[in-house]
GROMACS .gro file of C-alpha atoms in nm:
model
  361
    1UNK     CA    1  -1.283   8.361  -3.452
    2UNK     CA    2  -1.223   8.725  -3.376
    3UNK     CA    3  -1.391   9.014  -3.552
    4UNK     CA    4  -1.078   9.047  -3.760
    5UNK     CA    5  -1.126   8.701  -3.904
    6UNK     CA    6  -0.864   8.432  -3.930
    7UNK     CA    7  -0.578   8.370  -4.165
    8UNK     CA    8  -0.352   8.079  -4.246
    9UNK     CA    9  -0.080   8.026  -3.987
   10UNK     CA   10   0.181   8.019  -4.260
   11UNK     CA   11   0.225   8.075  -4.627
   12UNK     CA   12   0.448   7.928  -4.895
   13UNK     CA   13   0.793   8.077  -4.935
   14UNK     CA   14   0.884   7.873  -5.236
   15UNK     CA   15   1.054   7.534  -5.272
   16UNK     CA   16   1.317   7.448  -5.015
   17UNK     CA   17   1.214   7.694  -4.743
   18UNK     CA   18   0.957   7.491  -4.554
   19UNK     CA   19   1.204   7.237  -4.409
   20UNK     CA   20   0.926   6.978  -4.365
   21UNK     CA   21   1.165   6.722  -4.212
   22UNK     CA   22   1.265   6.947  -3.921
   23UNK     CA   23   1.085   7.014  -3.595
   24UNK     CA   24   0.890   7.341  -3.584
   25UNK     CA   25   1.071   7.653  -3.465
   26UNK     CA   26   0.900   7.770  -3.145
   27UNK     CA   27   0.902   8.145  -3.087
   28UNK     CA   28   0.793   8.326  -2.773
   29UNK     CA   29   0.710   8.669  -2.912
   30UNK     CA   30   0.670   8.967  -2.682
   31UNK     CA   31   0.398   9.176  -2.838
   32UNK     CA   32   0.236   9.510  -2.757
   33UNK     CA   33   0.390   9.851  -2.690
   34UNK     CA   34   0.748   9.954  -2.619
   35UNK     CA   35   0.890  10.067  -2.283
   36UNK     CA   36   0.675   9.812  -2.101
   37UNK     CA   37   0.941   9.630  -1.900
   38UNK     CA   38   0.993   9.339  -2.138
   39UNK     CA   39   1.372   9.347  -2.127
   40UNK     CA   40   1.408   9.213  -1.774
   41UNK     CA   41   1.152   8.937  -1.846
   42UNK     CA   42   1.344   8.852  -2.164
   43UNK     CA   43   1.669   8.832  -1.963
   44UNK     CA   44   1.516   8.607  -1.697
   45UNK     CA   45   1.369   8.369  -1.956
   46UNK     CA   46   1.712   8.357  -2.121
   47UNK     CA   47   1.852   8.199  -1.804
   48UNK     CA   48   1.632   7.890  -1.841
   49UNK     CA   49   1.738   7.566  -2.012
   50UNK     CA   50   1.557   7.534  -2.343
   51UNK     CA   51   1.521   7.908  -2.403
   52UNK     CA   52   1.737   8.147  -2.607
   53UNK     CA   53   1.683   8.521  -2.546
   54UNK     CA   54   1.740   8.713  -2.869
   55UNK     CA   55   1.618   9.056  -2.765
   56UNK     CA   56   1.451   9.251  -3.048
   57UNK     CA   57   1.537   9.023  -3.335
   58UNK     CA   58   1.373   9.235  -3.603
   59UNK     CA   59   1.655   9.489  -3.552
   60UNK     CA   60   1.934   9.235  -3.607
   61UNK     CA   61   1.982   9.334  -3.971
   62UNK     CA   62   2.071   9.697  -3.901
   63UNK     CA   63   2.195   9.706  -3.543
   64UNK     CA   64   2.377   9.376  -3.571
   65UNK     CA   65   2.504   9.324  -3.923
   66UNK     CA   66   2.526   9.685  -4.044
   67UNK     CA   67   2.618   9.881  -3.729
   68UNK     CA   68   2.787   9.598  -3.533
   69UNK     CA   69   2.640   9.691  -3.195
   70UNK     CA   70   2.736   9.499  -2.885
   71UNK     CA   71   2.563   9.172  -2.814
   72UNK     CA   72   2.446   9.142  -2.453
   73UNK     CA   73   2.730   8.893  -2.401
   74UNK     CA   74   2.974   9.185  -2.427
   75UNK     CA   75   3.118   9.107  -2.770
   76UNK     CA   76   3.033   9.298  -3.084
   77UNK     CA   77   2.780   9.128  -3.306
   78UNK     CA   78   3.052   9.031  -3.556
   79UNK     CA   79   3.271   8.882  -3.281
   80UNK     CA   80   2.997   8.705  -3.083
   81UNK     CA   81   3.059   8.331  -3.133
   82UNK     CA   82   2.687   8.248  -3.116
   83UNK     CA   83   2.573   8.502  -3.371
   84UNK     CA   84   2.874   8.428  -3.592
   85UNK     CA   85   2.766   8.064  -3.604
   86UNK     CA   86   2.402   8.154  -3.665
   87UNK     CA   87   2.481   8.392  -3.948
   88UNK     CA   88   2.717   8.138  -4.111
   89UNK     CA   89   2.442   7.876  -4.122
   90UNK     CA   90   2.392   7.735  -4.474
   91UNK     CA   91   2.076   7.779  -4.671
   92UNK     CA   92   2.040   8.156  -4.675
   93UNK     CA   93   1.835   8.238  -4.988
   94UNK     CA   94   2.039   8.372  -5.276
   95UNK     CA   95   2.376   8.309  -5.111
   96UNK     CA   96   2.674   8.099  -5.206
   97UNK     CA   97   2.762   7.834  -4.947
   98UNK     CA   98   2.956   7.994  -4.661
   99UNK     CA   99   2.915   8.348  -4.793
  100UNK     CA  100   2.823   8.592  -4.511
  101UNK     CA  101   2.544   8.840  -4.561
  102UNK     CA  102   2.683   9.178  -4.661
  103UNK     CA  103   2.607   9.505  -4.487
  104UNK     CA  104   2.432   9.629  -4.802
  105UNK     CA  105   2.210   9.320  -4.816
  106UNK     CA  106   2.123   9.347  -4.447
  107UNK     CA  107   2.049   9.718  -4.478
  108UNK     CA  108   1.812   9.638  -4.763
  109UNK     CA  109   1.626   9.378  -4.556
  110UNK     CA  110   1.601   9.624  -4.264
  111UNK     CA  111   1.468   9.908  -4.479
  112UNK     CA  112   1.213   9.691  -4.657
  113UNK     CA  113   1.084   9.541  -4.332
  114UNK     CA  114   1.044   9.891  -4.189
  115UNK     CA  115   0.841   9.993  -4.493
  116UNK     CA  116   0.636   9.673  -4.523
  117UNK     CA  117   0.539   9.670  -4.154
  118UNK     CA  118   0.467  10.042  -4.116
  119UNK     CA  119   0.162  10.150  -3.915
  120UNK     CA  120  -0.005  10.297  -4.223
  121UNK     CA  121  -0.018   9.949  -4.379
  122UNK     CA  122  -0.199   9.783  -4.089
  123UNK     CA  123  -0.556   9.851  -4.218
  124UNK     CA  124  -0.470   9.676  -4.545
  125UNK     CA  125  -0.316   9.386  -4.348
  126UNK     CA  126  -0.635   9.348  -4.147
  127UNK     CA  127  -0.847   9.357  -4.462
  128UNK     CA  128  -0.635   9.082  -4.616
  129UNK     CA  129  -0.668   8.877  -4.297
  130UNK     CA  130  -1.047   8.905  -4.297
  131UNK     CA  131  -1.069   8.750  -4.644
  132UNK     CA  132  -0.827   8.470  -4.555
  133UNK     CA  133  -0.514   8.602  -4.724
  134UNK     CA  134  -0.174   8.634  -4.560
  135UNK     CA  135  -0.191   8.975  -4.386
  136UNK     CA  136   0.159   9.086  -4.485
  137UNK     CA  137   0.198   9.063  -4.864
  138UNK     CA  138   0.464   8.800  -4.944
  139UNK     CA  139   0.812   8.919  -5.035
  140UNK     CA  140   1.144   8.743  -5.112
  141UNK     CA  141   1.281   8.879  -4.780
  142UNK     CA  142   1.042   8.646  -4.597
  143UNK     CA  143   1.263   8.352  -4.689
  144UNK     CA  144   1.563   8.532  -4.536
  145UNK     CA  145   1.372   8.605  -4.214
  146UNK     CA  146   1.262   8.240  -4.204
  147UNK     CA  147   1.625   8.129  -4.250
  148UNK     CA  148   1.729   8.344  -3.953
  149UNK     CA  149   1.480   8.189  -3.710
  150UNK     CA  150   1.553   7.839  -3.839
  151UNK     CA  151   1.927   7.904  -3.796
  152UNK     CA  152   1.882   8.026  -3.437
  153UNK     CA  153   1.684   7.709  -3.356
  154UNK     CA  154   1.946   7.485  -3.516
  155UNK     CA  155   2.238   7.643  -3.331
  156UNK     CA  156   2.061   7.639  -2.994
  157UNK     CA  157   1.946   7.278  -3.005
  158UNK     CA  158   1.584   7.362  -3.082
  159UNK     CA  159   1.549   7.613  -2.797
  160UNK     CA  160   1.245   7.835  -2.761
  161UNK     CA  161   1.340   8.155  -2.945
  162UNK     CA  162   1.254   8.446  -2.713
  163UNK     CA  163   1.200   8.751  -2.933
  164UNK     CA  164   1.105   9.084  -2.771
  165UNK     CA  165   1.042   9.271  -3.098
  166UNK     CA  166   0.684   9.362  -2.984
  167UNK     CA  167   0.554   9.515  -3.309
  168UNK     CA  168   0.220   9.341  -3.392
  169UNK     CA  169   0.269   9.356  -3.773
  170UNK     CA  170   0.599   9.172  -3.729
  171UNK     CA  171   0.409   8.912  -3.526
  172UNK     CA  172   0.173   8.871  -3.822
  173UNK     CA  173   0.473   8.811  -4.047
  174UNK     CA  174   0.611   8.544  -3.813
  175UNK     CA  175   0.279   8.358  -3.829
  176UNK     CA  176   0.319   8.337  -4.206
  177UNK     CA  177   0.654   8.159  -4.189
  178UNK     CA  178   0.622   7.784  -4.248
  179UNK     CA  179   0.727   7.561  -3.963
  180UNK     CA  180   0.720   7.847  -3.709
  181UNK     CA  181   0.493   7.826  -3.403
  182UNK     CA  182   0.437   8.155  -3.221
  183UNK     CA  183   0.339   8.213  -2.859
  184UNK     CA  184   0.238   8.571  -2.776
  185UNK     CA  185   0.345   8.715  -2.441
  186UNK     CA  186   0.163   9.046  -2.410
  187UNK     CA  187   0.328   9.265  -2.146
  188UNK     CA  188   0.120   9.574  -2.067
  189UNK     CA  189   0.231   9.873  -1.863
  190UNK     CA  190   0.036  10.183  -1.757
  191UNK     CA  191   0.024  10.419  -2.056
  192UNK     CA  192   0.138  10.714  -1.843
  193UNK     CA  193   0.445  10.523  -1.731
  194UNK     CA  194   0.538  10.429  -2.088
  195UNK     CA  195   0.477  10.784  -2.212
  196UNK     CA  196   0.707  10.916  -1.939
  197UNK     CA  197   0.970  10.656  -2.027
  198UNK     CA  198   0.958  10.753  -2.395
  199UNK     CA  199   1.059  11.107  -2.289
  200UNK     CA  200   1.377  10.991  -2.118
  201UNK     CA  201   1.710  11.017  -2.296
  202UNK     CA  202   1.885  10.683  -2.254
  203UNK     CA  203   2.225  10.591  -2.399
  204UNK     CA  204   2.214  10.258  -2.581
  205UNK     CA  205   2.544  10.143  -2.421
  206UNK     CA  206   2.603   9.907  -2.711
  207UNK     CA  207   2.789  10.104  -2.977
  208UNK     CA  208   3.159  10.176  -3.012
  209UNK     CA  209   3.094  10.549  -3.048
  210UNK     CA  210   2.922  10.555  -2.711
  211UNK     CA  211   2.706  10.852  -2.811
  212UNK     CA  212   2.395  10.680  -2.947
  213UNK     CA  213   2.071  10.718  -2.752
  214UNK     CA  214   1.738  10.540  -2.765
  215UNK     CA  215   1.463  10.718  -2.960
  216UNK     CA  216   1.219  10.946  -2.779
  217UNK     CA  217   0.854  11.017  -2.855
  218UNK     CA  218   0.619  11.304  -2.776
  219UNK     CA  219   0.344  11.224  -2.527
  220UNK     CA  220   0.066  11.235  -2.784
  221UNK     CA  221   0.243  10.998  -3.022
  222UNK     CA  222   0.347  10.743  -2.759
  223UNK     CA  223  -0.011  10.747  -2.626
  224UNK     CA  224  -0.161  10.676  -2.967
  225UNK     CA  225   0.086  10.396  -3.031
  226UNK     CA  226   0.027  10.247  -2.685
  227UNK     CA  227  -0.349  10.234  -2.738
  228UNK     CA  228  -0.320  10.111  -3.098
  229UNK     CA  229  -0.060   9.836  -3.054
  230UNK     CA  230  -0.212   9.699  -2.733
  231UNK     CA  231  -0.567   9.699  -2.870
  232UNK     CA  232  -0.449   9.537  -3.193
  233UNK     CA  233  -0.262   9.267  -3.000
  234UNK     CA  234  -0.575   9.168  -2.807
  235UNK     CA  235  -0.790   9.175  -3.122
  236UNK     CA  236  -0.548   8.954  -3.315
  237UNK     CA  237  -0.445   8.699  -3.055
  238UNK     CA  238  -0.633   8.763  -2.730
  239UNK     CA  239  -0.857   8.456  -2.768
  240UNK     CA  240  -0.576   8.223  -2.871
  241UNK     CA  241  -0.449   7.952  -2.631
  242UNK     CA  242  -0.103   8.071  -2.736
  243UNK     CA  243  -0.160   8.412  -2.574
  244UNK     CA  244  -0.076   8.530  -2.223
  245UNK     CA  245  -0.116   8.883  -2.090
  246UNK     CA  246   0.090   9.010  -1.795
  247UNK     CA  247   0.088   9.358  -1.650
  248UNK     CA  248   0.423   9.515  -1.561
  249UNK     CA  249   0.279   9.633  -1.230
  250UNK     CA  250   0.181   9.277  -1.135
  251UNK     CA  251   0.525   9.154  -1.237
  252UNK     CA  252   0.718   9.399  -1.018
  253UNK     CA  253   0.481   9.328  -0.727
  254UNK     CA  254   0.547   8.952  -0.749
  255UNK     CA  255   0.838   8.883  -0.987
  256UNK     CA  256   0.891   8.521  -0.897
  257UNK     CA  257   0.522   8.432  -0.905
  258UNK     CA  258   0.461   8.596  -1.242
  259UNK     CA  259   0.775   8.442  -1.393
  260UNK     CA  260   0.659   8.099  -1.277
  261UNK     CA  261   0.331   8.162  -1.459
  262UNK     CA  262   0.512   8.262  -1.778
  263UNK     CA  263   0.760   7.974  -1.766
  264UNK     CA  264   0.490   7.711  -1.711
  265UNK     CA  265   0.274   7.856  -1.988
  266UNK     CA  266   0.571   7.851  -2.229
  267UNK     CA  267   0.669   7.495  -2.137
  268UNK     CA  268   0.993   7.599  -1.968
  269UNK     CA  269   1.130   7.459  -1.638
  270UNK     CA  270   0.996   7.703  -1.379
  271UNK     CA  271   1.198   7.533  -1.105
  272UNK     CA  272   1.516   7.662  -1.273
  273UNK     CA  273   1.424   8.030  -1.252
  274UNK     CA  274   1.730   8.215  -1.114
  275UNK     CA  275   1.563   8.386  -0.817
  276UNK     CA  276   1.780   8.430  -0.508
  277UNK     CA  277   1.495   8.604  -0.322
  278UNK     CA  278   1.134   8.666  -0.429
  279UNK     CA  279   1.245   8.994  -0.590
  280UNK     CA  280   1.607   8.938  -0.698
  281UNK     CA  281   1.763   8.726  -0.970
  282UNK     CA  282   2.114   8.633  -1.070
  283UNK     CA  283   2.171   8.702  -1.439
  284UNK     CA  284   2.425   8.536  -1.663
  285UNK     CA  285   2.492   8.714  -1.996
  286UNK     CA  286   2.240   8.651  -2.273
  287UNK     CA  287   2.281   8.704  -2.647
  288UNK     CA  288   2.012   8.971  -2.688
  289UNK     CA  289   2.100   9.153  -3.006
  290UNK     CA  290   1.899   9.474  -2.959
  291UNK     CA  291   1.673   9.642  -2.705
  292UNK     CA  292   1.680   9.840  -2.382
  293UNK     CA  293   2.027   9.899  -2.230
  294UNK     CA  294   1.925   9.684  -1.933
  295UNK     CA  295   1.976   9.378  -2.156
  296UNK     CA  296   2.343   9.410  -2.056
  297UNK     CA  297   2.258   9.354  -1.687
  298UNK     CA  298   2.435   9.065  -1.520
  299UNK     CA  299   2.502   8.939  -1.170
  300UNK     CA  300   2.253   9.008  -0.892
  301UNK     CA  301   1.961   9.220  -1.015
  302UNK     CA  302   1.692   9.354  -0.782
  303UNK     CA  303   1.352   9.398  -0.948
  304UNK     CA  304   1.186   9.720  -0.836
  305UNK     CA  305   0.890   9.919  -0.959
  306UNK     CA  306   0.986  10.214  -1.179
  307UNK     CA  307   0.715  10.458  -1.069
  308UNK     CA  308   0.902  10.788  -1.109
  309UNK     CA  309   0.628  10.905  -1.343
  310UNK     CA  310   0.380  10.929  -1.054
  311UNK     CA  311   0.599  11.201  -0.900
  312UNK     CA  312   0.782  11.364  -1.190
  313UNK     CA  313   0.536  11.363  -1.478
  314UNK     CA  314   0.377  11.708  -1.525
  315UNK     CA  315   0.007  11.711  -1.436
  316UNK     CA  316  -0.095  11.849  -1.774
  317UNK     CA  317   0.091  11.574  -1.960
  318UNK     CA  318  -0.047  11.305  -1.732
  319UNK     CA  319  -0.401  11.425  -1.793
  320UNK     CA  320  -0.343  11.431  -2.168
  321UNK     CA  321  -0.215  11.073  -2.176
  322UNK     CA  322  -0.495  10.957  -1.946
  323UNK     CA  323  -0.760  11.116  -2.168
  324UNK     CA  324  -0.613  10.966  -2.487
  325UNK     CA  325  -0.585  10.614  -2.346
  326UNK     CA  326  -0.865  10.600  -2.086
  327UNK     CA  327  -1.080  10.333  -2.252
  328UNK     CA  328  -0.788  10.097  -2.301
  329UNK     CA  329  -0.649  10.164  -1.953
  330UNK     CA  330  -0.982  10.065  -1.799
  331UNK     CA  331  -0.998   9.758  -2.021
  332UNK     CA  332  -0.667   9.637  -1.881
  333UNK     CA  333  -0.780   9.696  -1.523
  334UNK     CA  334  -0.599  10.024  -1.452
  335UNK     CA  335  -0.744  10.312  -1.255
  336UNK     CA  336  -0.754  10.654  -1.415
  337UNK     CA  337  -0.601  10.797  -1.097
  338UNK     CA  338  -0.223  10.834  -1.115
  339UNK     CA  339  -0.037  10.541  -0.969
  340UNK     CA  340  -0.344  10.332  -0.888
  341UNK     CA  341  -0.386   9.984  -1.030
  342UNK     CA  342  -0.720   9.807  -1.006
  343UNK     CA  343  -0.760   9.435  -0.944
  344UNK     CA  344  -0.649   9.205  -1.225
  345UNK     CA  345  -0.921   9.168  -1.487
  346UNK     CA  346  -0.947   9.031  -1.837
  347UNK     CA  347  -1.108   8.686  -1.814
  348UNK     CA  348  -0.893   8.389  -1.911
  349UNK     CA  349  -0.619   8.623  -2.030
  350UNK     CA  350  -0.504   8.723  -1.682
  351UNK     CA  351  -0.185   8.587  -1.533
  352UNK     CA  352  -0.367   8.486  -1.216
  353UNK     CA  353  -0.614   8.266  -1.404
  354UNK     CA  354  -0.341   8.119  -1.621
  355UNK     CA  355  -0.154   8.016  -1.305
  356UNK     CA  356  -0.463   7.828  -1.188
  357UNK     CA  357  -0.455   7.625  -1.511
  358UNK     CA  358  -0.730   7.786  -1.718
  359UNK     CA  359  -0.661   7.808  -2.087
  360UNK     CA  360  -0.308   7.668  -2.077
  361UNK     CA  361  -0.215   7.426  -2.350
   0.00000   0.00000   0.00000
């Protein structure tokens, strides 16, 4: 048991929402901090039989239903045949059979999730967890979230649901859903690289207006969030057999080897990974509903290290981020010198040790 205590894996959602006769929904949940290179890993996993890459599923309600962004398949969310089938699945709480969820209803779910899972609520969640209560206070929306994951599993033949939402409080909520089994894939990237990425202005490439951009963050804020979310992830799940940590820098140095580690750990057929060379993959479209613009990548994709920050990041900003995140950087095996990565560390949590068979279920 961690210092944060343990909590029940799930909690009641009321009669009719547990689906006791159905197989559990298996979710591979990317957890940690944003701008860590999870999108390309999500896309590669989505190429494997038995896996369905959703992208950042917690944003489906607003970016999908309300704003009708493009699915990674190239269709709008409303026109995507897969998501149309998923959203038409019966059993949505409070709905009449066959009635689609309205934009107003979806906007309400999105707004309430944003409020319920806000950073300021995390201390109270941890306190509830320590005393054995469900960390995220139950809410009627939980049944709707549960219906979504159950619907995805039904319409993909029980595939592993690959969800790159990353936010640890959302991971806590998933653990509370009955009949949902969560694996945590913790992808960590150098804090200075993520801080630099958060400063970039990137078009989303998935909206009809064509003028939407991804959010940006100041260096100090992205650094605090990087340290907080990554530390919280390790504290919550780092000792669990359902946890695997991979560093972005190790992934780009050996993409095929690291993806084999991840696939084997998740119970997916590693022999079917779509590598044409050790560093290039051939991507078919996925149905990722939200995330980095690179979720739209298809065809031959070369995996290269994005290390522009080592050359372009101002020295003063680099020193600020390093100072704010130094303890956590060292804990993940990074050097405090720009661009240097120490040997993989972290006990049984490292990808190298997982590949040798330690701690794998």
